[in-house]
Amino acid sequence: MKGVRRMDQDNREVPQLDLRGEFCPYTFIHTMLALEDIPSGGYLSVLLDDGQPVRDVPRSLKGAGHLVVRITPEGPCFRLLVLKDGAQSGEAPAEPPPHAGHGGCCGGNTCG
């Protein structure tokens, strides 16, 4: 994790993982490793490139029992807010914005 950012509704610090420039499956692997250090019910912020990462990581996290609460565009990249073990929380999972995942924003290059 590269830093801490205030992101949740209670203004609590949320660990941030910057995976710009990483490729699948490493984006998912690094996210899962970061979640190991977070207690159940805790949040993790993940910054991903457009394209395959923003398409596949949310789906894989859901399959692993986590909830992607929010997907927010940040320039040519996307920020996920992940609730650890939150798939059973009853909250609706976030859907990528309509233009997410096509790879056109960064052309497969590192964002920012």
Short mmCIF file of N, CA and C in Angstrom, two decimals:
data_model
loop_
_atom_site.label_atom_id
_atom_site.label_comp_id
_atom_site.label_asym_id
_atom_site.label_seq_id
_atom_site.Cartn_x
_atom_site.Cartn_y
_atom_site.Cartn_z
N MET A 1 0.85 -1.18 0.00
CA MET A 1 0.00 0.00 0.00
C MET A 1 0.89 1.23 0.00
N LYS A 2 0.48 2.19 -0.77
CA LYS A 2 1.34 3.35 -0.94
C LYS A 2 0.93 4.53 -0.10
N GLY A 3 -0.17 4.47 0.60
CA GLY A 3 -0.56 5.63 1.37
C GLY A 3 -1.92 5.45 2.01
N VAL A 4 -2.38 6.52 2.62
CA VAL A 4 -3.67 6.51 3.29
C VAL A 4 -4.45 7.70 2.77
N ARG A 5 -5.72 7.51 2.57
CA ARG A 5 -6.58 8.57 2.04
C ARG A 5 -7.89 8.54 2.81
N ARG A 6 -8.42 9.68 3.16
CA ARG A 6 -9.72 9.73 3.83
C ARG A 6 -10.79 9.54 2.77
N MET A 7 -11.57 8.45 2.91
CA MET A 7 -12.53 8.15 1.86
C MET A 7 -13.90 7.74 2.36
N ASP A 8 -14.03 7.18 3.53
CA ASP A 8 -15.35 6.65 3.88
C ASP A 8 -16.26 7.73 4.45
N GLN A 9 -17.53 7.36 4.62
CA GLN A 9 -18.55 8.34 5.02
C GLN A 9 -18.31 8.91 6.41
N ASP A 10 -17.56 8.22 7.25
CA ASP A 10 -17.27 8.71 8.59
C ASP A 10 -15.92 9.42 8.67
N ASN A 11 -15.35 9.71 7.50
CA ASN A 11 -14.07 10.40 7.41
C ASN A 11 -12.94 9.63 8.08
N ARG A 12 -13.05 8.29 8.05
CA ARG A 12 -11.98 7.44 8.58
C ARG A 12 -10.92 7.25 7.52
N GLU A 13 -9.69 7.03 7.96
CA GLU A 13 -8.61 6.78 7.02
C GLU A 13 -8.79 5.39 6.42
N VAL A 14 -8.61 5.32 5.11
CA VAL A 14 -8.76 4.07 4.37
C VAL A 14 -7.45 3.78 3.67
N PRO A 15 -6.89 2.57 3.83
CA PRO A 15 -5.66 2.24 3.11
C PRO A 15 -5.88 2.36 1.60
N GLN A 16 -4.85 2.82 0.93
CA GLN A 16 -4.92 3.04 -0.52
C GLN A 16 -3.89 2.16 -1.21
N LEU A 17 -4.31 1.50 -2.28
CA LEU A 17 -3.43 0.66 -3.08
C LEU A 17 -3.42 1.22 -4.50
N ASP A 18 -2.26 1.60 -4.97
CA ASP A 18 -2.13 2.17 -6.31
C ASP A 18 -1.59 1.10 -7.24
N LEU A 19 -2.46 0.59 -8.12
CA LEU A 19 -2.06 -0.49 -9.02
C LEU A 19 -2.01 -0.02 -10.48
N ARG A 20 -1.85 1.28 -10.68
CA ARG A 20 -1.70 1.77 -12.04
C ARG A 20 -0.44 1.17 -12.64
N GLY A 21 -0.57 0.72 -13.88
CA GLY A 21 0.58 0.12 -14.57
C GLY A 21 0.71 -1.37 -14.34
N GLU A 22 -0.07 -1.93 -13.42
CA GLU A 22 -0.05 -3.38 -13.18
C GLU A 22 -1.04 -4.06 -14.12
N PHE A 23 -0.80 -5.31 -14.41
CA PHE A 23 -1.65 -6.06 -15.31
C PHE A 23 -2.32 -7.22 -14.59
N CYS A 24 -3.45 -7.66 -15.12
CA CYS A 24 -4.15 -8.83 -14.59
C CYS A 24 -3.28 -10.06 -14.87
N PRO A 25 -3.20 -11.00 -13.96
CA PRO A 25 -3.97 -11.15 -12.73
C PRO A 25 -3.34 -10.47 -11.52
N TYR A 26 -2.22 -9.76 -11.73
CA TYR A 26 -1.51 -9.17 -10.59
C TYR A 26 -2.34 -8.11 -9.87
N THR A 27 -3.21 -7.41 -10.59
CA THR A 27 -4.07 -6.42 -9.94
C THR A 27 -4.94 -7.09 -8.88
N PHE A 28 -5.52 -8.22 -9.22
CA PHE A 28 -6.37 -8.95 -8.27
C PHE A 28 -5.53 -9.55 -7.14
N ILE A 29 -4.40 -10.13 -7.48
CA ILE A 29 -3.54 -10.74 -6.45
C ILE A 29 -3.08 -9.71 -5.43
N HIS A 30 -2.61 -8.55 -5.90
CA HIS A 30 -2.16 -7.49 -4.98
C HIS A 30 -3.32 -6.98 -4.12
N THR A 31 -4.51 -6.88 -4.72
CA THR A 31 -5.67 -6.43 -3.96
C THR A 31 -6.01 -7.42 -2.86
N MET A 32 -6.00 -8.70 -3.18
CA MET A 32 -6.31 -9.73 -2.18
C MET A 32 -5.27 -9.75 -1.06
N LEU A 33 -4.01 -9.57 -1.41
CA LEU A 33 -2.96 -9.52 -0.38
C LEU A 33 -3.15 -8.31 0.53
N ALA A 34 -3.52 -7.18 -0.04
CA ALA A 34 -3.76 -5.98 0.78
C ALA A 34 -4.95 -6.18 1.70
N LEU A 35 -5.97 -6.89 1.22
CA LEU A 35 -7.16 -7.13 2.05
C LEU A 35 -6.85 -8.03 3.25
N GLU A 36 -5.82 -8.85 3.16
CA GLU A 36 -5.44 -9.71 4.29
C GLU A 36 -5.10 -8.89 5.53
N ASP A 37 -4.57 -7.68 5.34
CA ASP A 37 -4.16 -6.82 6.45
C ASP A 37 -5.29 -5.96 7.00
N ILE A 38 -6.48 -6.09 6.44
CA ILE A 38 -7.61 -5.26 6.83
C ILE A 38 -8.63 -6.12 7.56
N PRO A 39 -9.18 -5.65 8.68
CA PRO A 39 -10.18 -6.46 9.39
C PRO A 39 -11.48 -6.58 8.59
N SER A 40 -12.22 -7.63 8.85
CA SER A 40 -13.52 -7.80 8.22
C SER A 40 -14.38 -6.58 8.48
N GLY A 41 -15.04 -6.06 7.46
CA GLY A 41 -15.83 -4.84 7.59
C GLY A 41 -15.04 -3.58 7.33
N GLY A 42 -13.72 -3.72 7.09
CA GLY A 42 -12.87 -2.57 6.79
C GLY A 42 -12.87 -2.27 5.30
N TYR A 43 -12.36 -1.11 4.96
CA TYR A 43 -12.35 -0.64 3.58
C TYR A 43 -10.94 -0.58 3.02
N LEU A 44 -10.84 -0.76 1.70
CA LEU A 44 -9.60 -0.59 0.96
C LEU A 44 -9.92 0.21 -0.30
N SER A 45 -9.11 1.21 -0.60
CA SER A 45 -9.23 2.00 -1.82
C SER A 45 -8.19 1.49 -2.81
N VAL A 46 -8.63 1.19 -4.04
CA VAL A 46 -7.73 0.64 -5.06
C VAL A 46 -7.82 1.50 -6.31
N LEU A 47 -6.67 1.96 -6.79
CA LEU A 47 -6.61 2.75 -8.02
C LEU A 47 -6.14 1.85 -9.15
N LEU A 48 -6.97 1.75 -10.21
CA LEU A 48 -6.71 0.84 -11.32
C LEU A 48 -6.73 1.58 -12.64
N ASP A 49 -6.00 1.04 -13.61
CA ASP A 49 -6.08 1.52 -14.98
C ASP A 49 -7.42 1.10 -15.57
N ASP A 50 -7.82 1.82 -16.61
CA ASP A 50 -8.99 1.45 -17.38
C ASP A 50 -8.67 0.16 -18.14
N GLY A 51 -9.70 -0.48 -18.65
CA GLY A 51 -9.51 -1.70 -19.44
C GLY A 51 -9.77 -2.94 -18.60
N GLN A 52 -8.97 -3.96 -18.83
CA GLN A 52 -9.16 -5.24 -18.16
C GLN A 52 -9.16 -5.14 -16.64
N PRO A 53 -8.27 -4.36 -16.01
CA PRO A 53 -8.29 -4.29 -14.55
C PRO A 53 -9.64 -3.84 -13.98
N VAL A 54 -10.22 -2.76 -14.51
CA VAL A 54 -11.47 -2.25 -13.94
C VAL A 54 -12.65 -3.14 -14.31
N ARG A 55 -12.50 -3.94 -15.35
CA ARG A 55 -13.54 -4.92 -15.69
C ARG A 55 -13.47 -6.14 -14.79
N ASP A 56 -12.25 -6.66 -14.58
CA ASP A 56 -12.09 -7.97 -13.95
C ASP A 56 -11.95 -7.94 -12.44
N VAL A 57 -11.27 -6.94 -11.89
CA VAL A 57 -11.04 -6.92 -10.44
C VAL A 57 -12.34 -6.86 -9.64
N PRO A 58 -13.30 -5.98 -9.98
CA PRO A 58 -14.55 -5.98 -9.22
C PRO A 58 -15.29 -7.32 -9.25
N ARG A 59 -15.31 -7.94 -10.41
CA ARG A 59 -15.98 -9.25 -10.54
C ARG A 59 -15.27 -10.32 -9.70
N SER A 60 -13.96 -10.31 -9.71
CA SER A 60 -13.19 -11.28 -8.93
C SER A 60 -13.33 -11.04 -7.43
N LEU A 61 -13.38 -9.77 -7.02
CA LEU A 61 -13.58 -9.46 -5.60
C LEU A 61 -14.94 -9.95 -5.12
N LYS A 62 -15.96 -9.76 -5.95
CA LYS A 62 -17.29 -10.25 -5.59
C LYS A 62 -17.26 -11.76 -5.42
N GLY A 63 -16.59 -12.46 -6.32
CA GLY A 63 -16.47 -13.90 -6.21
C GLY A 63 -15.74 -14.35 -4.96
N ALA A 64 -14.87 -13.49 -4.44
CA ALA A 64 -14.11 -13.80 -3.22
C ALA A 64 -14.85 -13.37 -1.95
N GLY A 65 -16.08 -12.83 -2.10
CA GLY A 65 -16.88 -12.47 -0.92
C GLY A 65 -16.77 -11.03 -0.47
N HIS A 66 -16.14 -10.19 -1.28
CA HIS A 66 -16.00 -8.78 -0.93
C HIS A 66 -17.00 -7.95 -1.74
N LEU A 67 -17.22 -6.72 -1.31
CA LEU A 67 -18.18 -5.84 -1.97
C LEU A 67 -17.47 -4.61 -2.49
N VAL A 68 -17.61 -4.32 -3.77
CA VAL A 68 -17.12 -3.07 -4.34
C VAL A 68 -18.24 -2.06 -4.16
N VAL A 69 -18.04 -1.16 -3.21
CA VAL A 69 -19.07 -0.19 -2.82
C VAL A 69 -19.19 0.92 -3.85
N ARG A 70 -18.06 1.33 -4.42
CA ARG A 70 -18.07 2.47 -5.31
C ARG A 70 -16.95 2.33 -6.33
N ILE A 71 -17.23 2.72 -7.57
CA ILE A 71 -16.22 2.81 -8.63
C ILE A 71 -16.29 4.23 -9.17
N THR A 72 -15.20 4.97 -8.98
CA THR A 72 -15.17 6.39 -9.32
C THR A 72 -14.10 6.68 -10.35
N PRO A 73 -14.45 7.32 -11.47
CA PRO A 73 -13.42 7.72 -12.43
C PRO A 73 -12.50 8.77 -11.80
N GLU A 74 -11.21 8.63 -12.03
CA GLU A 74 -10.21 9.62 -11.61
C GLU A 74 -9.28 9.84 -12.79
N GLY A 75 -9.61 10.83 -13.59
CA GLY A 75 -8.85 11.04 -14.82
C GLY A 75 -9.01 9.82 -15.70
N PRO A 76 -7.92 9.28 -16.21
CA PRO A 76 -8.02 8.11 -17.08
C PRO A 76 -8.09 6.79 -16.32
N CYS A 77 -8.13 6.84 -15.00
CA CYS A 77 -8.15 5.64 -14.18
C CYS A 77 -9.43 5.56 -13.36
N PHE A 78 -9.53 4.53 -12.53
CA PHE A 78 -10.71 4.34 -11.70
C PHE A 78 -10.30 3.96 -10.29
N ARG A 79 -11.05 4.47 -9.30
CA ARG A 79 -10.81 4.14 -7.91
C ARG A 79 -11.97 3.27 -7.41
N LEU A 80 -11.62 2.12 -6.85
CA LEU A 80 -12.60 1.23 -6.23
C LEU A 80 -12.57 1.43 -4.73
N LEU A 81 -13.72 1.41 -4.10
CA LEU A 81 -13.80 1.36 -2.65
C LEU A 81 -14.35 -0.02 -2.32
N VAL A 82 -13.54 -0.84 -1.66
CA VAL A 82 -13.86 -2.23 -1.40
C VAL A 82 -14.15 -2.43 0.08
N LEU A 83 -15.26 -3.10 0.38
CA LEU A 83 -15.63 -3.48 1.74
C LEU A 83 -15.26 -4.95 1.92
N LYS A 84 -14.29 -5.20 2.80
CA LYS A 84 -13.84 -6.58 3.02
C LYS A 84 -14.97 -7.42 3.61
N ASP A 85 -15.17 -8.60 3.03
CA ASP A 85 -16.20 -9.55 3.45
C ASP A 85 -17.58 -8.93 3.39
N GLY A 86 -17.77 -7.96 2.52
CA GLY A 86 -19.03 -7.22 2.48
C GLY A 86 -20.08 -7.77 1.55
N ALA A 87 -19.81 -8.88 0.87
CA ALA A 87 -20.77 -9.41 -0.10
C ALA A 87 -22.08 -9.80 0.57
N GLN A 88 -22.05 -10.09 1.85
CA GLN A 88 -23.25 -10.50 2.58
C GLN A 88 -23.94 -9.32 3.26
N SER A 89 -23.46 -8.10 3.01
CA SER A 89 -23.97 -6.94 3.72
C SER A 89 -25.35 -6.48 3.25
N GLY A 90 -25.77 -6.95 2.09
CA GLY A 90 -27.06 -6.53 1.57
C GLY A 90 -26.98 -5.28 0.70
N GLU A 91 -25.81 -4.62 0.68
CA GLU A 91 -25.64 -3.45 -0.19
C GLU A 91 -25.54 -3.91 -1.64
N ALA A 92 -26.03 -3.11 -2.54
CA ALA A 92 -25.90 -3.41 -3.96
C ALA A 92 -24.48 -3.12 -4.41
N PRO A 93 -23.87 -4.02 -5.18
CA PRO A 93 -22.52 -3.75 -5.66
C PRO A 93 -22.50 -2.61 -6.66
N ALA A 94 -21.38 -1.91 -6.70
CA ALA A 94 -21.21 -0.82 -7.66
C ALA A 94 -21.02 -1.40 -9.05
N GLU A 95 -21.51 -0.69 -10.04
CA GLU A 95 -21.30 -1.06 -11.43
C GLU A 95 -20.31 -0.08 -12.02
N PRO A 96 -19.40 -0.56 -12.89
CA PRO A 96 -18.48 0.38 -13.54
C PRO A 96 -19.26 1.41 -14.34
N PRO A 97 -18.75 2.65 -14.42
CA PRO A 97 -19.39 3.63 -15.28
C PRO A 97 -19.47 3.08 -16.70
N PRO A 98 -20.43 3.56 -17.51
CA PRO A 98 -20.64 2.99 -18.84
C PRO A 98 -19.41 2.96 -19.73
N HIS A 99 -18.52 3.93 -19.58
CA HIS A 99 -17.34 3.98 -20.46
C HIS A 99 -16.15 3.22 -19.88
N ALA A 100 -16.28 2.64 -18.69
CA ALA A 100 -15.16 1.95 -18.05
C ALA A 100 -14.88 0.63 -18.76
N GLY A 101 -13.63 0.29 -18.78
CA GLY A 101 -13.24 -1.04 -19.21
C GLY A 101 -12.96 -1.19 -20.69
N HIS A 102 -13.00 -0.10 -21.45
CA HIS A 102 -12.74 -0.25 -22.86
C HIS A 102 -11.29 -0.04 -23.23
N GLY A 103 -10.49 0.43 -22.29
CA GLY A 103 -9.07 0.61 -22.52
C GLY A 103 -8.72 1.85 -23.31
N GLY A 104 -9.70 2.62 -23.73
CA GLY A 104 -9.44 3.77 -24.58
C GLY A 104 -8.86 4.96 -23.84
N CYS A 105 -9.14 5.09 -22.54
CA CYS A 105 -8.70 6.27 -21.81
C CYS A 105 -7.18 6.35 -21.71
N CYS A 106 -6.55 5.23 -21.41
CA CYS A 106 -5.10 5.27 -21.26
C CYS A 106 -4.39 4.46 -22.34
N GLY A 107 -5.17 3.84 -23.22
CA GLY A 107 -4.55 3.10 -24.29
C GLY A 107 -3.67 1.98 -23.80
N GLY A 108 -3.94 1.46 -22.58
CA GLY A 108 -3.13 0.40 -22.03
C GLY A 108 -1.87 0.88 -21.35
N ASN A 109 -1.64 2.18 -21.34
CA ASN A 109 -0.45 2.73 -20.69
C ASN A 109 -0.75 3.10 -19.25
N THR A 110 0.29 3.34 -18.50
CA THR A 110 0.12 3.76 -17.10
C THR A 110 -0.57 5.11 -17.05
N CYS A 111 -1.56 5.23 -16.20
CA CYS A 111 -2.30 6.48 -16.06
C CYS A 111 -1.47 7.49 -15.28
N GLY A 112 -1.88 8.72 -15.45
CA GLY A 112 -1.38 9.82 -14.64
C GLY A 112 0.08 9.99 -14.69
#
